[in-house]
């Protein structure tokens, strides 16, 4: 099982970090988690077309996690997708997909009629809303939804993905949350968000201290995430969804290392980690971690 980081950013605009998205390659299955800004470009850069995705899993409906949904749909159709999309998401996903379809219907009808492509099946979307603890299986892969806490935003889910004895856990956006730690206990890899509060300062016309405190209150802080990995006793901690996207890397490592002494990766877009070989591909570099 391999994890490809397609987007490690947040709503902040940064060409080095696209919006949240991760690709899981497990056997013949290609599973996409979230579809933040730039996901279609990152998929192509990673060597996988949207047309090849077997299922899309949404952690929640915050805009930065779903903003490129329609772009993903249309670009995949342009790539020759000839089967409906399977979308799994939290309660509210059906409404989100229906509203998106209604918004783009006039434009899409003109496009379909004019472009005369061989199939329109790739524009169909089949949605299944899941609940906490629900398990979905297919192609030898098991995905279990784990409800996390991103209050006041409702219905946010992390995921535990299993394939051939390996287990990967995706935190989604959350505070430190015991049910997630339990779901991640002993996992081969934990992909976890991080909020680096010391880097966030008030800025006239942009953000206030009150706003910074409010956003920090529903994320996991850089001073906390190491303890999460330690308590869960995971085999690898990969950080993603960096807020802000630019930060002092040495200081971040020191904060995490205060409580976590295991393997640590500061995620970058297009990094690929293989759970079986414990090998990281980052650009032209290859890093192998001990078992």
Coordinates of C-alpha atoms in Angstrom, one line a residue:
X1 CA 0.0 0.0 0.0
X2 CA 1.3 3.4 -1.0
X3 CA 0.3 6.9 0.1
X4 CA 0.8 9.8 -2.3
X5 CA 0.5 13.3 -0.9
X6 CA -1.3 15.4 -3.5
X7 CA -2.0 18.4 -1.4
X8 CA -0.5 19.3 2.0
X9 CA -1.9 22.8 2.3
X10 CA -4.9 24.6 3.6
X11 CA -7.1 27.5 2.5
X12 CA -4.0 29.7 2.3
X13 CA -2.8 30.1 -1.3
X14 CA 0.7 28.6 -1.8
X15 CA 1.8 27.2 -5.2
X16 CA 4.1 24.7 -3.3
X17 CA 1.2 23.2 -1.3
X18 CA -2.1 22.5 -3.0
X19 CA -5.4 22.0 -1.2
X20 CA -5.9 18.8 1.0
X21 CA -5.8 15.6 -1.0
X22 CA -4.2 12.2 -0.7
X23 CA -4.1 9.2 -3.0
X24 CA -3.9 5.6 -1.7
X25 CA -2.6 2.9 -4.1
X26 CA -3.6 -0.5 -2.7
X27 CA -3.3 -3.5 -5.1
X28 CA -5.3 -2.5 -8.2
X29 CA -7.3 0.1 -6.3
X30 CA -6.8 3.8 -6.4
X31 CA -8.6 5.7 -3.7
X32 CA -8.7 9.5 -3.4
X33 CA -9.2 11.2 -0.1
X34 CA -10.5 14.8 -0.5
X35 CA -10.3 17.0 -3.5
X36 CA -8.8 20.3 -2.6
X37 CA -7.6 23.0 -4.9
X38 CA -5.2 21.7 -7.5
X39 CA -6.0 18.0 -7.1
X40 CA -6.4 17.3 -10.8
X41 CA -3.0 18.8 -11.6
X42 CA -1.3 16.9 -8.8
X43 CA -2.9 13.6 -9.9
X44 CA -1.4 14.0 -13.3
X45 CA 1.9 14.9 -11.8
X46 CA 1.8 11.8 -9.7
X47 CA 1.2 9.6 -12.7
X48 CA -2.5 8.9 -12.0
X49 CA -5.4 10.3 -13.9
X50 CA -8.7 11.2 -12.3
X51 CA -10.3 8.8 -14.8
X52 CA -8.5 5.9 -13.0
X53 CA -9.8 6.7 -9.5
X54 CA -12.0 3.9 -8.1
X55 CA -13.6 5.9 -5.2
X56 CA -13.5 9.4 -3.7
X57 CA -13.7 9.7 0.1
X58 CA -14.5 13.0 1.7
X59 CA -13.4 13.7 5.2
X60 CA -15.8 16.7 5.5
X61 CA -17.4 19.5 3.5
X62 CA -15.1 22.4 4.4
X63 CA -14.5 24.2 1.1
X64 CA -10.7 23.6 1.1
X65 CA -11.3 19.9 1.1
X66 CA -13.9 19.8 -1.7
X67 CA -13.5 22.9 -3.9
X68 CA -12.2 21.1 -6.9
X69 CA -14.9 18.4 -7.0
X70 CA -16.5 19.6 -10.3
X71 CA -13.1 20.1 -11.9
X72 CA -12.2 16.5 -10.9
X73 CA -15.5 15.3 -12.5
X74 CA -15.0 17.2 -15.8
X75 CA -11.3 16.6 -16.2
X76 CA -11.7 12.9 -15.6
X77 CA -14.4 12.8 -18.3
X78 CA -12.0 14.6 -20.6
X79 CA -9.5 11.9 -19.8
X80 CA -11.9 9.2 -21.0
X81 CA -13.6 8.1 -17.8
X82 CA -16.5 5.9 -18.8
X83 CA -17.9 4.8 -15.4
X84 CA -19.8 6.7 -12.7
X85 CA -17.9 8.2 -9.8
X86 CA -18.3 6.5 -6.4
X87 CA -18.3 9.1 -3.7
X88 CA -18.3 8.3 0.0
X89 CA -18.8 11.1 2.4
X90 CA -20.4 12.3 5.7
X91 CA -24.0 13.2 6.1
X92 CA -24.6 16.2 3.8
X93 CA -22.6 14.8 0.9
X94 CA -25.7 14.0 -1.2
X95 CA -26.9 17.6 -0.8
X96 CA -23.4 18.9 -1.7
X97 CA -23.3 16.8 -4.9
X98 CA -26.8 17.8 -5.9
X99 CA -26.1 21.5 -5.4
X100 CA -22.9 21.2 -7.4
X101 CA -24.7 19.5 -10.2
X102 CA -27.5 22.1 -10.2
X103 CA -25.0 24.9 -10.4
X104 CA -23.1 23.5 -13.3
X105 CA -26.0 21.9 -15.2
X106 CA -26.5 24.6 -17.9
X107 CA -22.8 24.7 -18.7
X108 CA -22.4 21.0 -18.7
X109 CA -25.4 20.3 -20.9
X110 CA -23.9 22.7 -23.6
X111 CA -20.5 21.0 -23.2
X112 CA -21.8 17.5 -23.5
X113 CA -23.9 18.3 -26.6
X114 CA -21.0 20.2 -28.3
X115 CA -18.1 17.9 -27.5
X116 CA -19.8 14.7 -28.5
X117 CA -17.6 12.4 -26.5
X118 CA -18.1 8.6 -26.6
X119 CA -19.6 8.3 -23.2
X120 CA -21.2 10.5 -20.5
X121 CA -21.2 7.8 -17.8
X122 CA -18.1 9.4 -16.3
X123 CA -20.2 12.5 -15.3
X124 CA -22.6 10.4 -13.2
X125 CA -22.0 10.4 -9.5
X126 CA -23.1 7.7 -7.0
X127 CA -23.1 9.0 -3.4
X128 CA -23.1 6.9 -0.2
X129 CA -23.1 8.7 3.1
X130 CA -21.4 6.8 5.9
X131 CA -21.7 6.9 9.7
X132 CA -19.1 6.6 12.5
X133 CA -17.5 3.1 12.5
X134 CA -19.0 2.1 9.2
X135 CA -16.7 -0.1 7.2
X136 CA -16.6 -0.2 3.4
X137 CA -14.9 -3.0 1.5
X138 CA -13.8 -3.5 -2.1
X139 CA -10.9 -5.0 -4.1
X140 CA -9.3 -6.3 -1.0
X141 CA -9.3 -2.9 0.7
X142 CA -11.2 -2.0 3.9
X143 CA -11.9 1.6 4.8
X144 CA -13.5 2.4 8.1
X145 CA -14.9 5.9 9.0
X146 CA -13.8 7.4 12.3
X147 CA -15.7 10.4 13.5
X148 CA -13.4 13.1 14.8
X149 CA -13.9 16.5 16.5
X150 CA -13.6 19.7 14.3
X151 CA -16.4 21.5 16.1
X152 CA -18.2 23.7 15.3
X153 CA -18.0 22.2 11.8
X154 CA -20.3 19.1 11.9
X155 CA -19.7 15.6 10.6
X156 CA -15.9 15.3 10.1
X157 CA -14.3 11.9 9.7
X158 CA -10.9 10.4 9.6
X159 CA -10.3 7.0 8.0
X160 CA -8.5 3.7 8.7
X161 CA -7.5 1.9 5.5
X162 CA -6.3 -1.7 5.5
X163 CA -4.8 -3.8 2.8
X164 CA -2.9 -7.1 2.9
X165 CA -2.0 -6.6 6.6
X166 CA -1.0 -3.0 6.4
X167 CA -2.9 -0.2 8.0
X168 CA -3.0 3.5 7.3
X169 CA -4.9 6.2 9.3
X170 CA -5.9 9.6 8.0
X171 CA -6.7 12.1 10.8
X172 CA -8.8 14.6 8.8
X173 CA -9.2 18.0 10.5
X174 CA -9.5 17.5 14.3
X175 CA -8.4 18.4 17.7
X176 CA -6.6 15.7 19.7
X177 CA -9.3 13.1 19.8
X178 CA -9.2 9.8 21.7
X179 CA -11.3 7.8 19.3
X180 CA -8.9 8.7 16.5
X181 CA -5.9 7.6 18.7
X182 CA -7.6 4.3 19.3
X183 CA -8.3 3.8 15.6
X184 CA -4.6 4.6 14.9
X185 CA -3.2 2.4 17.6
X186 CA -0.4 0.3 16.1
X187 CA -1.0 1.5 12.6
X188 CA 1.8 1.4 10.1
X189 CA 1.3 5.0 9.2
X190 CA -0.6 8.0 10.6
X191 CA -1.2 11.0 8.3
X192 CA -2.1 13.9 10.6
X193 CA -2.9 17.5 10.2
X194 CA -1.0 20.2 12.2
X195 CA -1.6 23.8 13.2
X196 CA 1.6 25.7 14.0
X197 CA 0.2 28.4 16.2
X198 CA 3.6 30.2 17.0
X199 CA 3.8 31.1 13.3
X200 CA 0.4 32.8 13.3
X201 CA 0.5 36.4 14.3
X202 CA -2.2 39.1 14.0
X203 CA -2.0 41.1 10.8
X204 CA -4.0 44.2 10.2
X205 CA -6.8 43.6 7.7
X206 CA -6.1 39.9 7.6
X207 CA -6.4 38.2 10.9
X208 CA -6.8 39.0 14.6
X209 CA -5.6 37.2 17.7
X210 CA -9.2 36.2 18.4
X211 CA -9.5 34.6 15.0
X212 CA -6.2 32.8 15.4
X213 CA -7.3 31.4 18.7
X214 CA -10.6 30.3 17.2
X215 CA -9.0 28.4 14.3
X216 CA -6.4 26.8 16.6
X217 CA -9.2 25.6 18.9
X218 CA -10.4 23.1 16.3
X219 CA -7.1 21.8 15.0
X220 CA -4.3 19.7 16.5
X221 CA -1.3 21.9 17.5
X222 CA 2.3 21.3 16.6
X223 CA 2.9 21.0 20.4
X224 CA 0.3 18.2 20.6
X225 CA 0.6 16.0 17.5
X226 CA 3.8 14.2 18.7
X227 CA 1.9 13.0 21.8
X228 CA -0.9 11.7 19.5
X229 CA 1.6 9.5 17.5
X230 CA 3.3 8.4 20.7
X231 CA 0.1 7.3 22.4
X232 CA -1.1 5.5 19.3
X233 CA 2.4 3.9 18.9
X234 CA 2.3 4.2 15.1
X235 CA 5.1 3.1 12.8
X236 CA 5.3 6.4 10.9
X237 CA 4.0 9.9 11.5
X238 CA 3.5 12.0 8.4
X239 CA 2.4 15.6 8.9
X240 CA 0.1 17.4 6.4
X241 CA -2.5 20.2 6.1
X242 CA 0.0 22.7 7.4
X243 CA -1.4 25.9 8.9
X244 CA 0.4 28.1 7.9
X245 CA 2.0 26.6 4.8
X246 CA 5.3 28.3 5.4
X247 CA 7.1 27.7 8.8
X248 CA 10.3 27.1 10.6
X249 CA 11.0 23.4 9.9
X250 CA 13.6 23.0 12.5
X251 CA 11.4 24.4 15.2
X252 CA 8.5 22.2 14.1
X253 CA 10.6 19.1 14.3
X254 CA 11.8 20.1 17.8
X255 CA 8.2 20.6 18.9
X256 CA 7.1 17.2 17.6
X257 CA 10.3 15.4 18.9
X258 CA 9.5 16.6 22.4
X259 CA 6.9 13.8 22.6
X260 CA 7.5 11.6 19.5
X261 CA 10.8 9.8 18.9
X262 CA 9.7 7.6 16.0
X263 CA 10.0 8.1 12.3
X264 CA 8.7 11.5 11.2
X265 CA 8.0 13.0 7.8
X266 CA 7.1 16.7 7.2
X267 CA 4.9 16.1 4.2
X268 CA 5.4 17.8 0.8
X269 CA 3.2 17.7 -2.3
X270 CA 3.9 14.6 -4.4
X271 CA 5.8 12.7 -1.7
X272 CA 5.1 9.0 -1.9
X273 CA 5.4 6.6 1.0
X274 CA 5.3 2.8 0.7
X275 CA 4.1 1.1 3.9
X276 CA 5.5 -2.3 2.9
X277 CA 9.0 -1.3 2.1
X278 CA 9.0 1.8 4.4
X279 CA 10.5 3.8 1.5
X280 CA 9.8 7.5 0.9
X281 CA 10.1 8.9 -2.6
X282 CA 10.5 12.7 -2.6
X283 CA 11.5 14.1 -6.0
X284 CA 14.7 12.4 -7.0
X285 CA 15.5 11.4 -3.5
X286 CA 14.7 8.0 -1.9
X287 CA 14.7 7.5 1.8
X288 CA 14.5 4.0 3.4
X289 CA 13.4 3.7 7.0
X290 CA 14.4 0.8 9.3
X291 CA 11.7 -1.7 10.2

